PDB file of C-alpha atoms in Angstrom:
ATOM      1  CA  MET A   1      69.338 -29.613   9.216  1.00 71.00           C
ATOM      2  CA  PRO A   2      72.896 -30.500  10.263  1.00 91.00           C
ATOM      3  CA  PHE A   3      75.743 -28.608   8.655  1.00 97.00           C
ATOM      4  CA  GLU A   4      78.368 -30.207   6.455  1.00 97.00           C
ATOM      5  CA  LEU A   5      81.939 -28.977   6.813  1.00 98.00           C
ATOM      6  CA  TYR A   6      84.394 -29.724   4.029  1.00 97.00           C
ATOM      7  CA  VAL A   7      88.009 -29.882   5.188  1.00 97.00           C
ATOM      8  CA  ASP A   8      91.296 -31.122   3.767  1.00 95.00           C
ATOM      9  CA  SER A   9      91.783 -34.884   3.918  1.00 93.00           C
ATOM     10  CA  LEU A  10      94.961 -34.575   6.017  1.00 93.00           C
ATOM     11  CA  PHE A  11      93.268 -32.317   8.593  1.00 95.00           C
ATOM     12  CA  THR A  12      96.168 -29.866   8.472  1.00 94.00           C
ATOM     13  CA  SER A  13      94.451 -26.703   7.188  1.00 96.00           C
ATOM     14  CA  PRO A  14      94.531 -24.054   9.939  1.00 97.00           C
ATOM     15  CA  TYR A  15      91.470 -22.443   8.380  1.00 97.00           C
ATOM     16  CA  ALA A  16      89.489 -25.686   8.328  1.00 97.00           C
ATOM     17  CA  MET A  17      90.544 -26.199  11.941  1.00 98.00           C
ATOM     18  CA  SER A  18      89.193 -22.749  12.844  1.00 98.00           C
ATOM     19  CA  ALA A  19      85.806 -23.524  11.270  1.00 98.00           C
ATOM     20  CA  PHE A  20      85.715 -26.970  12.905  1.00 98.00           C
ATOM     21  CA  VAL A  21      86.432 -25.455  16.330  1.00 98.00           C
ATOM     22  CA  ALA A  22      83.727 -22.835  15.761  1.00 98.00           C
ATOM     23  CA  LEU A  23      81.052 -25.433  15.003  1.00 98.00           C
ATOM     24  CA  THR A  24      82.198 -27.602  17.902  1.00 98.00           C
ATOM     25  CA  GLU A  25      82.199 -24.695  20.358  1.00 98.00           C
ATOM     26  CA  LYS A  26      78.707 -23.692  19.226  1.00 98.00           C
ATOM     27  CA  ARG A  27      77.601 -27.317  19.753  1.00 97.00           C
ATOM     28  CA  LEU A  28      75.943 -27.333  16.361  1.00 98.00           C
ATOM     29  CA  PRO A  29      75.286 -30.682  14.644  1.00 97.00           C
ATOM     30  CA  PHE A  30      77.596 -31.165  11.683  1.00 97.00           C
ATOM     31  CA  SER A  31      79.297 -33.842   9.643  1.00 97.00           C
ATOM     32  CA  VAL A  32      82.811 -33.646   8.252  1.00 97.00           C
ATOM     33  CA  LYS A  33      83.545 -34.276   4.584  1.00 96.00           C
ATOM     34  CA  THR A  34      87.100 -34.418   3.275  1.00 95.00           C
ATOM     35  CA  VAL A  35      88.642 -33.031   0.113  1.00 95.00           C
ATOM     36  CA  ASP A  36      91.955 -34.429  -1.170  1.00 93.00           C
ATOM     37  CA  LEU A  37      93.824 -31.244  -2.014  1.00 93.00           C
ATOM     38  CA  GLU A  38      96.932 -33.054  -3.244  1.00 90.00           C
ATOM     39  CA  ALA A  39      94.799 -34.936  -5.774  1.00 93.00           C
ATOM     40  CA  GLY A  40      93.142 -31.696  -6.851  1.00 93.00           C
ATOM     41  CA  GLN A  41      89.612 -32.629  -5.791  1.00 91.00           C
ATOM     42  CA  GLN A  42      88.934 -29.001  -4.891  1.00 93.00           C
ATOM     43  CA  LYS A  43      89.266 -28.093  -8.585  1.00 90.00           C
ATOM     44  CA  LEU A  44      86.754 -30.657  -9.822  1.00 91.00           C
ATOM     45  CA  SER A  45      83.376 -29.304 -10.853  1.00 92.00           C
ATOM     46  CA  ALA A  46      81.535 -31.383  -8.258  1.00 88.00           C
ATOM     47  CA  TYR A  47      83.209 -29.273  -5.561  1.00 92.00           C
ATOM     48  CA  ALA A  48      84.184 -26.050  -7.309  1.00 92.00           C
ATOM     49  CA  THR A  49      80.707 -25.286  -8.651  1.00 91.00           C
ATOM     50  CA  ARG A  50      79.377 -25.252  -5.089  1.00 90.00           C
ATOM     51  CA  ALA A  51      82.403 -23.900  -3.203  1.00 93.00           C
ATOM     52  CA  LEU A  52      83.018 -20.940  -5.458  1.00 89.00           C
ATOM     53  CA  THR A  53      86.549 -20.194  -4.243  1.00 94.00           C
ATOM     54  CA  ALA A  54      87.454 -23.899  -4.679  1.00 93.00           C
ATOM     55  CA  ARG A  55      89.147 -23.963  -1.289  1.00 94.00           C
ATOM     56  CA  VAL A  56      88.609 -25.440   2.153  1.00 96.00           C
ATOM     57  CA  PRO A  57      86.891 -25.038   4.442  1.00 98.00           C
ATOM     58  CA  ALA A  58      83.419 -24.942   2.963  1.00 98.00           C
ATOM     59  CA  LEU A  59      80.256 -24.865   5.058  1.00 98.00           C
ATOM     60  CA  VAL A  60      77.080 -26.354   3.607  1.00 97.00           C
ATOM     61  CA  GLU A  61      73.657 -25.569   5.045  1.00 97.00           C
ATOM     62  CA  GLY A  62      71.015 -26.998   2.740  1.00 94.00           C
ATOM     63  CA  ASP A  63      71.456 -25.203  -0.564  1.00 93.00           C
ATOM     64  CA  PHE A  64      73.635 -22.488   1.014  1.00 96.00           C
ATOM     65  CA  VAL A  65      77.400 -22.915   0.648  1.00 97.00           C
ATOM     66  CA  LEU A  66      79.976 -20.601   2.180  1.00 97.00           C
ATOM     67  CA  THR A  67      83.762 -20.637   1.938  1.00 97.00           C
ATOM     68  CA  GLU A  68      86.578 -18.667   3.616  1.00 96.00           C
ATOM     69  CA  SER A  69      86.998 -19.416   7.295  1.00 97.00           C
ATOM     70  CA  THR A  70      86.353 -15.989   8.786  1.00 96.00           C
ATOM     71  CA  ALA A  71      83.202 -15.587   6.677  1.00 97.00           C
ATOM     72  CA  ILE A  72      82.073 -18.975   8.000  1.00 98.00           C
ATOM     73  CA  THR A  73      82.801 -18.234  11.644  1.00 98.00           C
ATOM     74  CA  GLU A  74      81.259 -14.776  11.572  1.00 97.00           C
ATOM     75  CA  TYR A  75      78.157 -16.227   9.900  1.00 98.00           C
ATOM     76  CA  LEU A  76      77.899 -18.871  12.622  1.00 98.00           C
ATOM     77  CA  ASP A  77      78.343 -16.301  15.384  1.00 98.00           C
ATOM     78  CA  GLU A  78      75.627 -14.061  13.951  1.00 97.00           C
ATOM     79  CA  SER A  79      73.248 -16.948  13.223  1.00 97.00           C
ATOM     80  CA  PHE A  80      73.618 -18.605  16.628  1.00 97.00           C
ATOM     81  CA  PRO A  81      74.235 -15.766  19.086  1.00 96.00           C
ATOM     82  CA  ALA A  82      74.835 -15.668  22.825  1.00 94.00           C
ATOM     83  CA  PRO A  83      73.544 -16.313  25.390  1.00 94.00           C
ATOM     84  CA  GLU A  84      72.085 -19.530  23.993  1.00 96.00           C
ATOM     85  CA  TYR A  85      75.342 -20.294  22.200  1.00 97.00           C
ATOM     86  CA  ILE A  86      78.933 -19.510  23.101  1.00 97.00           C
ATOM     87  CA  SER A  87      80.334 -16.367  21.492  1.00 98.00           C
ATOM     88  CA  LEU A  88      83.190 -16.900  19.062  1.00 98.00           C
ATOM     89  CA  TYR A  89      84.227 -13.243  19.290  1.00 98.00           C
ATOM     90  CA  PRO A  90      84.435 -10.781  22.195  1.00 97.00           C
ATOM     91  CA  LYS A  91      81.285  -8.902  23.136  1.00 95.00           C
ATOM     92  CA  ASP A  92      83.065  -5.561  23.394  1.00 96.00           C
ATOM     93  CA  ARG A  93      83.131  -3.980  19.923  1.00 96.00           C
ATOM     94  CA  ARG A  94      86.756  -2.831  20.170  1.00 97.00           C
ATOM     95  CA  GLN A  95      87.956  -6.187  21.421  1.00 97.00           C
ATOM     96  CA  ARG A  96      85.899  -7.868  18.693  1.00 97.00           C
ATOM     97  CA  ALA A  97      87.621  -5.671  16.130  1.00 97.00           C
ATOM     98  CA  GLN A  98      90.997  -6.586  17.609  1.00 97.00           C
ATOM     99  CA  ALA A  99      90.184 -10.297  17.439  1.00 98.00           C
ATOM    100  CA  ARG A 100      89.279  -9.931  13.765  1.00 97.00           C
ATOM    101  CA  GLN A 101      92.453  -7.893  13.251  1.00 97.00           C
ATOM    102  CA  ILE A 102      94.521 -10.757  14.647  1.00 98.00           C
ATOM    103  CA  GLN A 103      92.749 -13.295  12.455  1.00 98.00           C
ATOM    104  CA  ALA A 104      93.210 -11.198   9.323  1.00 97.00           C
ATOM    105  CA  TRP A 105      96.885 -10.621  10.110  1.00 98.00           C
ATOM    106  CA  LEU A 106      97.607 -14.302  10.697  1.00 97.00           C
ATOM    107  CA  ARG A 107      95.968 -15.147   7.349  1.00 97.00           C
ATOM    108  CA  SER A 108      97.704 -12.466   5.285  1.00 97.00           C
ATOM    109  CA  ASP A 109     101.189 -12.010   6.770  1.00 97.00           C
ATOM    110  CA  LEU A 110     104.113 -14.075   8.125  1.00 98.00           C
ATOM    111  CA  LEU A 111     104.416 -16.040   4.879  1.00 98.00           C
ATOM    112  CA  PRO A 112     107.993 -17.270   5.589  1.00 98.00           C
ATOM    113  CA  VAL A 113     106.851 -18.837   8.869  1.00 98.00           C
ATOM    114  CA  ARG A 114     103.854 -20.408   7.168  1.00 97.00           C
ATOM    115  CA  ALA A 115     106.096 -21.784   4.399  1.00 96.00           C
ATOM    116  CA  GLU A 116     109.030 -22.984   6.511  1.00 97.00           C
ATOM    117  CA  ARG A 117     106.900 -24.222   9.394  1.00 97.00           C
ATOM    118  CA  ASP A 118     103.839 -25.526   7.573  1.00 96.00           C
ATOM    119  CA  THR A 119     101.109 -27.210   9.553  1.00 95.00           C
ATOM    120  CA  GLU A 120     102.341 -30.691   8.647  1.00 93.00           C
ATOM    121  CA  THR A 121     105.321 -29.909  10.913  1.00 94.00           C
ATOM    122  CA  VAL A 122     102.837 -29.022  13.655  1.00 95.00           C
ATOM    123  CA  PHE A 123     100.714 -32.150  13.367  1.00 93.00           C
ATOM    124  CA  PHE A 124     103.065 -34.831  11.995  1.00 92.00           C
ATOM    125  CA  GLY A 125     106.688 -34.057  12.878  1.00 89.00           C
ATOM    126  CA  LYS A 126     109.331 -31.374  13.123  1.00 90.00           C
ATOM    127  CA  ALA A 127     110.828 -29.537  10.180  1.00 89.00           C
ATOM    128  CA  SER A 128     114.304 -30.738   9.211  1.00 87.00           C
ATOM    129  CA  ALA A 129     115.835 -27.323   8.495  1.00 95.00           C
ATOM    130  CA  PRO A 130     116.372 -24.236  10.676  1.00 96.00           C
ATOM    131  CA  LEU A 131     114.570 -21.030   9.834  1.00 97.00           C
ATOM    132  CA  THR A 132     116.067 -18.937   7.065  1.00 98.00           C
ATOM    133  CA  GLN A 133     116.882 -15.287   7.651  1.00 98.00           C
ATOM    134  CA  ALA A 134     113.472 -14.345   6.244  1.00 98.00           C
ATOM    135  CA  GLY A 135     111.799 -17.025   8.354  1.00 98.00           C
ATOM    136  CA  GLN A 136     113.489 -15.795  11.518  1.00 98.00           C
ATOM    137  CA  ALA A 137     112.511 -12.211  10.751  1.00 98.00           C
ATOM    138  CA  ALA A 138     108.879 -13.283  10.363  1.00 98.00           C
ATOM    139  CA  ALA A 139     109.112 -15.351  13.553  1.00 98.00           C
ATOM    140  CA  ASP A 140     110.491 -12.334  15.423  1.00 98.00           C
ATOM    141  CA  LYS A 141     107.588 -10.238  14.125  1.00 98.00           C
ATOM    142  CA  LEU A 142     105.097 -12.867  15.306  1.00 98.00           C
ATOM    143  CA  ILE A 143     106.698 -13.130  18.733  1.00 98.00           C
ATOM    144  CA  HIS A 144     106.841  -9.358  19.167  1.00 98.00           C
ATOM    145  CA  ALA A 145     103.159  -8.912  18.320  1.00 98.00           C
ATOM    146  CA  ALA A 146     101.996 -11.953  20.282  1.00 98.00           C
ATOM    147  CA  SER A 147     103.932 -10.741  23.318  1.00 97.00           C
ATOM    148  CA  GLN A 148     101.873  -7.553  23.221  1.00 96.00           C
ATOM    149  CA  PHE A 149      98.589  -9.455  22.846  1.00 95.00           C
ATOM    150  CA  VAL A 150      99.179 -12.148  25.479  1.00 97.00           C
ATOM    151  CA  GLN A 151      99.247 -11.043  29.096  1.00 93.00           C
ATOM    152  CA  GLU A 152     101.312 -12.942  31.659  1.00 90.00           C
ATOM    153  CA  GLY A 153      99.206 -15.638  33.332  1.00 87.00           C
ATOM    154  CA  SER A 154      96.111 -14.919  31.253  1.00 92.00           C
ATOM    155  CA  PRO A 155      94.729 -17.980  29.439  1.00 96.00           C
ATOM    156  CA  ASN A 156      92.936 -15.914  26.760  1.00 98.00           C
ATOM    157  CA  LEU A 157      93.514 -12.711  24.809  1.00 97.00           C
ATOM    158  CA  PHE A 158      90.337 -10.891  25.800  1.00 97.00           C
ATOM    159  CA  GLY A 159      89.268 -12.351  29.131  1.00 94.00           C
ATOM    160  CA  ASP A 160      86.759 -14.839  27.788  1.00 96.00           C
ATOM    161  CA  TRP A 161      87.918 -17.284  25.137  1.00 98.00           C
ATOM    162  CA  SER A 162      87.554 -16.296  21.486  1.00 98.00           C
ATOM    163  CA  LEU A 163      88.344 -17.974  18.192  1.00 98.00           C
ATOM    164  CA  ALA A 164      91.325 -15.645  17.748  1.00 98.00           C
ATOM    165  CA  ASP A 165      92.945 -17.530  20.636  1.00 98.00           C
ATOM    166  CA  VAL A 166      92.967 -20.782  18.686  1.00 98.00           C
ATOM    167  CA  ASP A 167      94.220 -19.114  15.521  1.00 98.00           C
ATOM    168  CA  LEU A 168      97.074 -17.384  17.350  1.00 98.00           C
ATOM    169  CA  ALA A 169      97.989 -20.538  19.286  1.00 98.00           C
ATOM    170  CA  LEU A 170      98.258 -22.506  16.059  1.00 98.00           C
ATOM    171  CA  MET A 171     100.569 -19.914  14.526  1.00 98.00           C
ATOM    172  CA  LEU A 172     102.738 -19.909  17.646  1.00 98.00           C
ATOM    173  CA  ASN A 173     102.836 -23.699  17.637  1.00 98.00           C
ATOM    174  CA  ARG A 174     104.429 -23.585  14.188  1.00 98.00           C
ATOM    175  CA  LEU A 175     107.473 -22.347  16.090  1.00 98.00           C
ATOM    176  CA  ILE A 176     107.013 -23.992  19.478  1.00 97.00           C
ATOM    177  CA  LEU A 177     106.426 -27.547  18.257  1.00 96.00           C
ATOM    178  CA  ASN A 178     109.402 -27.234  15.915  1.00 96.00           C
ATOM    179  CA  GLY A 179     111.716 -26.312  18.773  1.00 96.00           C
ATOM    180  CA  ASP A 180     112.229 -22.682  17.758  1.00 97.00           C
ATOM    181  CA  GLU A 181     112.913 -20.183  20.505  1.00 97.00           C
ATOM    182  CA  VAL A 182     109.710 -18.696  21.919  1.00 98.00           C
ATOM    183  CA  PRO A 183     109.171 -16.888  25.277  1.00 97.00           C
ATOM    184  CA  GLN A 184     107.757 -19.075  28.035  1.00 97.00           C
ATOM    185  CA  LYS A 185     104.571 -17.048  28.483  1.00 97.00           C
ATOM    186  CA  LEU A 186     103.707 -17.671  24.824  1.00 98.00           C
ATOM    187  CA  LYS A 187     104.476 -21.369  25.210  1.00 97.00           C
ATOM    188  CA  ASP A 188     102.179 -21.546  28.231  1.00 97.00           C
ATOM    189  CA  TYR A 189      99.435 -19.676  26.391  1.00 98.00           C
ATOM    190  CA  ALA A 190      99.613 -21.904  23.300  1.00 98.00           C
ATOM    191  CA  ALA A 191      99.732 -25.081  25.397  1.00 98.00           C
ATOM    192  CA  GLY A 192      96.609 -24.017  27.264  1.00 97.00           C
ATOM    193  CA  GLN A 193      94.718 -23.352  24.032  1.00 98.00           C
ATOM    194  CA  TRP A 194      95.880 -26.713  22.640  1.00 97.00           C
ATOM    195  CA  GLN A 195      94.134 -28.482  25.521  1.00 97.00           C
ATOM    196  CA  ARG A 196      90.740 -26.965  24.781  1.00 98.00           C
ATOM    197  CA  PRO A 197      88.307 -29.856  24.105  1.00 98.00           C
ATOM    198  CA  SER A 198      87.271 -28.518  20.693  1.00 98.00           C
ATOM    199  CA  VAL A 199      90.931 -28.365  19.620  1.00 97.00           C
ATOM    200  CA  GLN A 200      91.565 -31.836  20.983  1.00 96.00           C
ATOM    201  CA  GLN A 201      88.685 -33.148  18.872  1.00 96.00           C
ATOM    202  CA  TRP A 202      90.406 -31.755  15.779  1.00 97.00           C
ATOM    203  CA  LEU A 203      93.753 -33.260  16.808  1.00 95.00           C
ATOM    204  CA  GLU A 204      92.141 -36.659  17.296  1.00 92.00           C
ATOM    205  CA  ARG A 205      91.130 -36.651  13.626  1.00 88.00           C
ATOM    206  CA  HIS A 206      94.701 -37.298  12.506  1.00 74.00           C
ATOM    207  CA  GLN A 207      96.114 -39.459  15.255  1.00 55.00           C
ATOM    208  CA  PRO A 208      97.670 -42.724  14.006  1.00 49.00           C
ATOM    209  CA  GLY A 209      95.499 -45.814  14.296  1.00 41.00           C
TER     210      GLY A 209
END
């Protein structure tokens, strides 16, 4: 039975994007359903009684419904393992832990960057204001950590691609695509991840026309 993936109607949620990329990379059949967050559709009983956290993304598999992006992607990776399917996380247990560390950090920290450089500025147009002092401090923290993770000339964090690469690239692109100062090696890394076919399929969802 094909999966259903519920995402925001503007296709700007970084967490919905992560789940979409995971399903696409696994080459699993799925359909996309949209939820209008601005209209509050996620709070209506038709959605909230199934998606218990009343957020996107939500993955539906028959009568099984799962929310929270990392829960979704880890479920997919365990349910459809390598070698038949691509791995979403590194095979090495320490690298896998590091990938999950990066994902958890990006979801729980750097709030000023996420607020001042929201994903609408990534997908639809630059922000009109420079970073505040708090925003710049968070950006500096992101750049410092990412500079430790990303090795010069390496396209991925852990040798083979992992889902943490897409999540980190999106966070970096909050700065890069808004014209904020970012080291060239991080620009090159993010640009390479942005060209991955699964990411391009997400980007095509909100192209004009």
